[in-house]
Coordinates of C-alpha atoms in Angstrom, one line a residue:
X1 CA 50.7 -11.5 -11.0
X2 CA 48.8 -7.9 -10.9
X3 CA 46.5 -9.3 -13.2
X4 CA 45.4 -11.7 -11.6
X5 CA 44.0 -9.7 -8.5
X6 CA 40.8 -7.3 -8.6
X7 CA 40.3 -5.0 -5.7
X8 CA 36.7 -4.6 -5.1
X9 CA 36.1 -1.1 -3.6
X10 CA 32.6 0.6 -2.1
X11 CA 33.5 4.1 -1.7
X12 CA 30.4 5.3 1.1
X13 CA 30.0 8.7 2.5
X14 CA 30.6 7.2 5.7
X15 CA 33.1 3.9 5.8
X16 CA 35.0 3.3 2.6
X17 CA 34.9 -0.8 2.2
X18 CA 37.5 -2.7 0.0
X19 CA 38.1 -6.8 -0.7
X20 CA 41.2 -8.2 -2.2
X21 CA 40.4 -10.9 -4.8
X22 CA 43.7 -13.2 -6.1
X23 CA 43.2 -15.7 -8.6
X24 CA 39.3 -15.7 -7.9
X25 CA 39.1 -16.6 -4.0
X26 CA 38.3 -13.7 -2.0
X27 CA 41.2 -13.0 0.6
X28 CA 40.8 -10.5 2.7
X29 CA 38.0 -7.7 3.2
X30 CA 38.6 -4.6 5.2
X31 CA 36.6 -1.4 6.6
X32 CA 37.7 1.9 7.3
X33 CA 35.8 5.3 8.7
X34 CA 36.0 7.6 6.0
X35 CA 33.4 11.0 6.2
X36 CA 33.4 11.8 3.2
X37 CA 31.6 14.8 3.5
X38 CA 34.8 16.4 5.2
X39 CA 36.4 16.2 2.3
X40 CA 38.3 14.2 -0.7
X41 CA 41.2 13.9 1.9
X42 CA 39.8 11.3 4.4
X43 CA 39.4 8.9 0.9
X44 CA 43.1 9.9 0.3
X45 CA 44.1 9.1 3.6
X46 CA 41.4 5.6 3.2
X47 CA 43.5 4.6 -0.1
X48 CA 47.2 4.9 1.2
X49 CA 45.9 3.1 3.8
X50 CA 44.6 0.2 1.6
X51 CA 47.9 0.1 -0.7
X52 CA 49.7 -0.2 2.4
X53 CA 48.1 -3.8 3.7
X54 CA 47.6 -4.9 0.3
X55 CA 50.6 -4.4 -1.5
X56 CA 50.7 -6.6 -3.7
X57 CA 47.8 -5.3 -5.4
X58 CA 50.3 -3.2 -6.9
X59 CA 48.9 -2.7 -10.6
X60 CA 45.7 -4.9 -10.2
X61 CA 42.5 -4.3 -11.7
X62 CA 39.5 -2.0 -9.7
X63 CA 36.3 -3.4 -9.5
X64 CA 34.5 0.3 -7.8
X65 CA 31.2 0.8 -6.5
X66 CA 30.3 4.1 -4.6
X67 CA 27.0 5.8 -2.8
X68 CA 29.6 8.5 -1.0
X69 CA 28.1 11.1 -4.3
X70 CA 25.3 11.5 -1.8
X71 CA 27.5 13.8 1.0
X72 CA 27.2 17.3 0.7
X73 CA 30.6 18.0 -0.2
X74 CA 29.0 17.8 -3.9
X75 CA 27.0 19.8 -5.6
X76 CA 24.9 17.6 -6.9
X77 CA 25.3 13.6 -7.6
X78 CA 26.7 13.7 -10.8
X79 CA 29.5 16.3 -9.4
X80 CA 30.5 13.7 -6.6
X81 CA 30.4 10.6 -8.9
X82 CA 32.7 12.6 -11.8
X83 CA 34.9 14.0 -8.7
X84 CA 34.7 10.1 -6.6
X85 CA 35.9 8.9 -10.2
X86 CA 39.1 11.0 -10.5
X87 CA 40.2 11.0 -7.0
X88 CA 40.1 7.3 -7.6
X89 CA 41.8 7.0 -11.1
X90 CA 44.9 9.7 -9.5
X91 CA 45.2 7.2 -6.5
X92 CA 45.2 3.7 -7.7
X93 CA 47.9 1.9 -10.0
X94 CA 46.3 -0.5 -12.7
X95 CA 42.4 -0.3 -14.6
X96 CA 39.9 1.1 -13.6
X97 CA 36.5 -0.6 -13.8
X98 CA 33.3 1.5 -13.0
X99 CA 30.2 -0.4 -11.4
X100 CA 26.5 0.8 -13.9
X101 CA 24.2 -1.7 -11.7
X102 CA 22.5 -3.9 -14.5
X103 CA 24.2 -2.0 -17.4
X104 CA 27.3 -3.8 -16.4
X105 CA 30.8 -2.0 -16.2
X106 CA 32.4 1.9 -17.2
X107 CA 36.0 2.5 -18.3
X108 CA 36.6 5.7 -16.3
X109 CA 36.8 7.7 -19.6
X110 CA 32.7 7.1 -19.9
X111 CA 31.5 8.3 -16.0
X112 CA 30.4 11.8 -16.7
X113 CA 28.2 9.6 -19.1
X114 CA 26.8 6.7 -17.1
X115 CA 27.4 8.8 -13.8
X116 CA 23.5 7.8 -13.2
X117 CA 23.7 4.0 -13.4
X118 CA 26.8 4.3 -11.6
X119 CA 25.3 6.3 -8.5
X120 CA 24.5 4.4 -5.8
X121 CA 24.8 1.0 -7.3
X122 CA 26.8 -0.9 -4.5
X123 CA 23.3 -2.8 -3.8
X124 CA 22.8 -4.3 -6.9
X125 CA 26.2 -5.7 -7.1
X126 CA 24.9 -8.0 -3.6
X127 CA 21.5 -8.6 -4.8
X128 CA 23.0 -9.8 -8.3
X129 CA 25.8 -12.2 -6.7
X130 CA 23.0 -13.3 -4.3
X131 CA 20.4 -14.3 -6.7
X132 CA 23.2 -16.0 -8.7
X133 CA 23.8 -18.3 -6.0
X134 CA 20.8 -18.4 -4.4
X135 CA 17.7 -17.9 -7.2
X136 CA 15.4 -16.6 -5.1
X137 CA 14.6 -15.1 -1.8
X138 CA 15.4 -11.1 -0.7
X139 CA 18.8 -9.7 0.3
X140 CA 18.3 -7.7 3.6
X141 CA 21.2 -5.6 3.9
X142 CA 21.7 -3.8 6.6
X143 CA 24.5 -1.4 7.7
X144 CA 25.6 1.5 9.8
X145 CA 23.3 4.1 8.3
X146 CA 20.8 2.3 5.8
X147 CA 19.2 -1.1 4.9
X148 CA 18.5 -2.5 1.5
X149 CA 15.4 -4.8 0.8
X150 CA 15.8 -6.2 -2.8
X151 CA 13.8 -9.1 -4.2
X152 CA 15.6 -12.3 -6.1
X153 CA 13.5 -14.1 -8.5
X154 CA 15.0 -16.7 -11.6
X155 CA 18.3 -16.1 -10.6
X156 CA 17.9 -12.2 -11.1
X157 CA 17.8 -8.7 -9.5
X158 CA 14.0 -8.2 -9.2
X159 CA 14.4 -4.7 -8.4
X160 CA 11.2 -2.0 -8.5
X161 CA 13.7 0.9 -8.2
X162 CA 17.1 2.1 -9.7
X163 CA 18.3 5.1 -7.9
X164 CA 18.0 6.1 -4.4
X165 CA 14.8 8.1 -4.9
X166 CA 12.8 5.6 -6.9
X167 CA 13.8 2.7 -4.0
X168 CA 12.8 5.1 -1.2
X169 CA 9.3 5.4 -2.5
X170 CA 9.3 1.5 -3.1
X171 CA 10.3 0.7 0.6
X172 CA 13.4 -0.9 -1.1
X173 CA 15.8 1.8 0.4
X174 CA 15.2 2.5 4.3
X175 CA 17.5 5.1 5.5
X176 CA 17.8 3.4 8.9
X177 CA 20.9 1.5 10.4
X178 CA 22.6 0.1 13.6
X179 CA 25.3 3.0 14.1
X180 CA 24.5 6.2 12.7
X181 CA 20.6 6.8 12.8
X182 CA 19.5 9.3 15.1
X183 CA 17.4 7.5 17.3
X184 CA 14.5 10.6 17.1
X185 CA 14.1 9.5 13.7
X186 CA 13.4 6.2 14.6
X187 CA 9.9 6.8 16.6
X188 CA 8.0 9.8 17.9
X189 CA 7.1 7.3 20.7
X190 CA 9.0 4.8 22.9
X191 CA 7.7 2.7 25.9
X192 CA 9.9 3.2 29.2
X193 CA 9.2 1.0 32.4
X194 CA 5.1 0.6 30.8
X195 CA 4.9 3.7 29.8
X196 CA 4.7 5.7 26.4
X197 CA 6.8 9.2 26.4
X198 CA 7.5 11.4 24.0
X199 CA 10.4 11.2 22.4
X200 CA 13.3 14.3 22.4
X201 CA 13.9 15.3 18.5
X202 CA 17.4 15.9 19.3
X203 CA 20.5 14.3 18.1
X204 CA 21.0 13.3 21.7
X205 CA 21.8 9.5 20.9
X206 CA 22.0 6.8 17.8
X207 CA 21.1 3.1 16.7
X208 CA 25.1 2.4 18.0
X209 CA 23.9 3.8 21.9
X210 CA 21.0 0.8 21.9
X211 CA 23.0 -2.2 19.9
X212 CA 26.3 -1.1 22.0
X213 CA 24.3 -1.9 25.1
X214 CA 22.3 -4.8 24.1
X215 CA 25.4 -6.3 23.1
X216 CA 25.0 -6.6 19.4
X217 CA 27.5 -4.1 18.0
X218 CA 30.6 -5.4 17.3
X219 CA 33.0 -2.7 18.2
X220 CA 35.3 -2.8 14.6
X221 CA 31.9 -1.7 13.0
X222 CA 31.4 0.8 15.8
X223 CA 33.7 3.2 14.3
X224 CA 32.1 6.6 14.3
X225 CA 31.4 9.5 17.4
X226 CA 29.4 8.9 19.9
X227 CA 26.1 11.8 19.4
X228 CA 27.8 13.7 22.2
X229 CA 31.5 12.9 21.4
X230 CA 31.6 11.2 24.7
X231 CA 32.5 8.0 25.6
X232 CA 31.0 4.4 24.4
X233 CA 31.2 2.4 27.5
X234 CA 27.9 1.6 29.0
X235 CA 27.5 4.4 31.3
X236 CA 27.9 7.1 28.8
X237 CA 25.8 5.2 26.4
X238 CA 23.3 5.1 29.1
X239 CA 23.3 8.5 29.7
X240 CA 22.9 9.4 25.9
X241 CA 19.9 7.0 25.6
X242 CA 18.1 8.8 28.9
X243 CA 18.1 12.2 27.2
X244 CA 15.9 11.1 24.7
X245 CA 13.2 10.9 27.5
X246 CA 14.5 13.8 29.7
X247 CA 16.1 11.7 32.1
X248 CA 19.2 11.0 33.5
X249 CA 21.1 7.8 33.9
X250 CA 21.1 7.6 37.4
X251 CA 17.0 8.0 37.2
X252 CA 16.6 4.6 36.9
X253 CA 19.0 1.4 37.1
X254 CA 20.6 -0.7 34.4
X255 CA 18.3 -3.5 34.1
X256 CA 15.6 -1.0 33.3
X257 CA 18.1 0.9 30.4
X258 CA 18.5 -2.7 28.9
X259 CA 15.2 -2.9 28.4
X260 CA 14.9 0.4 27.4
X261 CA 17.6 -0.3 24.2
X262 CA 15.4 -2.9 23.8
X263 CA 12.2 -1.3 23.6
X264 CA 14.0 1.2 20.9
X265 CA 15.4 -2.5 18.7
X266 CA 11.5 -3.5 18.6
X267 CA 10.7 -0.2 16.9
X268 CA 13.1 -0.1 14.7
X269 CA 12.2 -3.7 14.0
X270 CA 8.8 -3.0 13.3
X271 CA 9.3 -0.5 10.8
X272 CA 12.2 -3.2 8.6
X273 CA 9.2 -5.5 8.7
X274 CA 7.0 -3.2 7.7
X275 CA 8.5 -2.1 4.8
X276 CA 9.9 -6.0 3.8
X277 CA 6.5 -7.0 3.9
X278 CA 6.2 -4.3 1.3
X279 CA 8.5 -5.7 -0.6
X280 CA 7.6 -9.1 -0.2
X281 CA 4.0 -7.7 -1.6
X282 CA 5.2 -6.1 -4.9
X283 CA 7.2 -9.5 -5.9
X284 CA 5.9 -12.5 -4.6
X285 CA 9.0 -14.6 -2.8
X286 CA 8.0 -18.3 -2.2
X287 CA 7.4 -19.1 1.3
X288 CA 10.7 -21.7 1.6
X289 CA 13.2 -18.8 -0.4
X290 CA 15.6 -17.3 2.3
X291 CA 16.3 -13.9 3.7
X292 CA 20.0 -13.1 2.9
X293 CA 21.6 -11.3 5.7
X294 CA 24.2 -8.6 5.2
X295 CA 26.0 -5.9 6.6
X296 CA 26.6 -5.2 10.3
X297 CA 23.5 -5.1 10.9
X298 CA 22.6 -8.7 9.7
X299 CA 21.6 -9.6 13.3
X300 CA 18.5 -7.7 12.7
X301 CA 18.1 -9.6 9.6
X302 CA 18.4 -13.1 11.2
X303 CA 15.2 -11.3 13.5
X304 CA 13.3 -10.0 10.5
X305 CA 13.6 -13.8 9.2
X306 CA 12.4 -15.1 13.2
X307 CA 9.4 -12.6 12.4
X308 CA 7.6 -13.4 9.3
X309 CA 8.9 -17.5 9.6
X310 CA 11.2 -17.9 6.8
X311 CA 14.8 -19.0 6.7
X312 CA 18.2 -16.6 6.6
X313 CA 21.2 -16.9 5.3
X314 CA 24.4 -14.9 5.3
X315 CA 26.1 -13.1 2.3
X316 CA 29.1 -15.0 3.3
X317 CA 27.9 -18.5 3.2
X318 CA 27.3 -17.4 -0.4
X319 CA 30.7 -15.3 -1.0
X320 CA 32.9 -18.4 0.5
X321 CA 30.4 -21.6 0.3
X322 CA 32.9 -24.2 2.4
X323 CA 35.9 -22.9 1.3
X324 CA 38.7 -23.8 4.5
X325 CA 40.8 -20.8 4.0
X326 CA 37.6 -18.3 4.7
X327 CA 37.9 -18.4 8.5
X328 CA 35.6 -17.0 11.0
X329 CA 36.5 -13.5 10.8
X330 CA 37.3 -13.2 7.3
X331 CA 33.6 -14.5 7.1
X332 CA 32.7 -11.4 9.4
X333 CA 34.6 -9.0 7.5
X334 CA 33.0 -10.2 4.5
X335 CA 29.4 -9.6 6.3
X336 CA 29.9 -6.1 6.5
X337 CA 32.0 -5.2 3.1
X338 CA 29.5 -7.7 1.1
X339 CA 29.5 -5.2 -1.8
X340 CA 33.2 -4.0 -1.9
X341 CA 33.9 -8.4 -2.0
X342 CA 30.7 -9.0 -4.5
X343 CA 32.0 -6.3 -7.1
X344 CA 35.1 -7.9 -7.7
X345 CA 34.0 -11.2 -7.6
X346 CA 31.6 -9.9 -10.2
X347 CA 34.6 -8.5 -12.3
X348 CA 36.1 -11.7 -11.8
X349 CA 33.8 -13.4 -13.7
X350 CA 33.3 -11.0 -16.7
X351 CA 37.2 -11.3 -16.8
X352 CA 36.8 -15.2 -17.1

C-alpha cells in the first residue's frame, strides 16, 4: 500500500539521490546527474526518471532533503529552497514532508517559513541516524564535491554549525570531494618525480582525473564531464593531470603519473585530517568511537581512520545492520545516497 512506502529524496545541485523505503526496510537507493544550475528541467527530467523505476511508489509519502538552493540558478537560498519546494510538490503524487535538520519536519505549506532550517540540511539527517545507532564517534562524509565532518556524542548531533557558512568556518563543511574539485584548489604545490612545482590555477583537471587512475572511483559515481570534455580512460586522464604542471603525458611514463595521482590523494588527505582534527578538538570523541564512512568518497574515510588510529565504519552497516536482502551493491548504493536513504528511514520512524 502507498502508505506504507516513503521515498527519501536529496535534491543536490549536482546528483539528485533518492531511496525507496517499503514497510520500513530500505529497498533500493539510486543516483542520477542532475546540474541543477542548468535549470529546473534536469530535476524534471531526474523525477520522471525515478517514478519510472519505482512505480509503485505511486501516492507514497516524501521524506525531502535538498543543498541544490546553493546553484546559481537562484537568486538567493531562500529563492531556490521556495522554487526546489514547488517543483517538487508539482512532480510527486502523495505528501510531502520537508527536512528542518533538528527542528524536525515542514508540510510544504510552511517552506517560505522554515526555508533556513530546511537549507542544506541533508547532513544532519546522516549524522542523526548515525549517532542513533552508533552514540558516538564523527560521520565523515564524503562525496563528489564536498565532505562533511560532524561530531556524535550521547546518541546526538553534536554539531558547532547549522548552515553552510557557520560549518565552513568550523571546519565542519570542507568543499572538497572525489569528482568535481578542481584540482588547483586543492594545493598551490604538488611534488612530481621529488620535486615541488607550482601548480597551474586552471580548471585543467579534477579529484575524478587522480581517483579514476588510482583506481578508486567507481565509474556509476563518476558521472559528470571530464575538465576538458574529453575522454576518462587513462590516457586522457593522464593528459588532464600533466597540464596542471605544464607537461604533457608523453613527458613522463605511467608509473610516474600513478604516483603523481597519488601525490595529489596525499594532499588532499592532509587537508581532511587537518580540519577532522579540528573537529575532533572542539568535541572531544573517545579514542575507541568510530569514524563513519559515507559517500563515494568513503575510501578516503577508511584512510582518514588509518591516519589518526581509530576505527571506521560504513553508513551502511548502520542503514542495513545484517539484514540478508541488503546485498553488496544495494550496500554500495546506499554508501553514496546515505542521506536520500537516512531521511526516510527518519520519516519512518516519526510515522511509527
Amino acid at each position: 500500500m502507498p502508505e506504507r512506502v516513503v521515498v527519501g529524496w536529496d535534491i543536490g545541485g549536482a546528483h539528485v539521490k533518492a531511496s525507496l523505503v517499503e514497510r520500513g526496510v530500505l529497498r533500493d537507493v539510486a543516483q542520477w546527474a542532475c546540474p541543477l544550475w542548468q535549470g529546473l528541467d534536469r530535476l524534471h527530467a531526474v523525477l520522471a526518471e525515478a517514478q519510472a523505476r519505482w512505480p509503485q511508489a505511486s501516492g507514497a509519502a516524501h521524506a525531502i532533503t535538498m543543498t541544490g538552493e546553493m546553484v546559481d540558478l537562484f537568486e538567493h537560498r531562500e529563492a531556490g529552497v521556495v522554487a526546489l519546494a514547488g517543483a517538487l510538490g508539482t512532480a510527486l503524487r502523495g505528501p510531502l514532508h520537508f527536512y528542518a535538520g533538528e527542528r524536525g519536519w515542514c508540510a510544504p505549506a510552511d517552506v517560505a517559513a522554515q526555508w533556513q532550517a530546511i537549507a542544506s540540511a541533508n547532513w544532519w539527517a546522516t549524522a542523526a541516524l548515525a549517532a542513533q545507532a552508533i552514540g558516538e564517534g564523527v560521520l565523515v562524509d564524503i562525496g563528489s564535491t564536498t565532505t562533511d565532518l560532524i561530531a556524535l556524542q550521547g546518541g546526538a548531533v553534536r554539531a558547532q554549525g547549522r548552515s553552510d557558512a557557520a560549518r565552513l568556518q568550523s571546519g565542519e563543511l570542507v568543499y572538497q570531494g572525489v569528482v568535481r574539485t578542481p584540482l588547483c584548489a586543492l594545493a598551490p604545490r604538488v611534488v612530481f618525480r621529488g620535486r615541488a612545482s607550482n601548480v597551474m590555477n586552471e580548471f585543467f583537471a579534477t579529484t575524478a582525473d587522480v581517483y579514476r587512475l588510482t583506481g578508486e572511483l567507481d565509474p556509476a559515481h563518476d558521472l559528470h564531464p571530464a575538465a576538458d570534455g574529453g575522454a576518462k580512460d587513462a590516457a586522457a586522464t593522464r593528459r588532464r593531470l600533466a597540464r596542471m604542471i605544464g607537461l604533457d603525458a608523453r613527458d613522463a611514463d605511467e608509473s610516474d603519473w600513478l604516483a603523481f595521482a597519488n601525490a595529489w590523494r596525499e594532499l588532499q588527505l592532509d587537508e581532511l585530517q587537518g580540519q577532522l582534527e579540528r573537529v575532533l578538538l572542539a568535541a572531544p570523541i573517545a579514542a575507541s568511537a568510530p569514524l563513519v564512512a559515507a559517500g563515494c568518497g568513503d575510501f578516503l574515510a577508511e584512510a582518514l581512520a588509518r591516519r589518526i588510529g581509530r576505527p571506521c565504519r560504513s553508513v551502511a552497516s548502520l542503514l542495513f545492520g545484517d539484514l540478508p536482502q541488503a546485498d553488496a551493491a544495494l550496500r554500495r548504493r546506499a554508501q553514496v545516497g546515505a542521506p536520500s536513504a537516512a531521511v526516510a528511514l527518519l520519516r519512518v520512524r516519526e510515522m511509527a
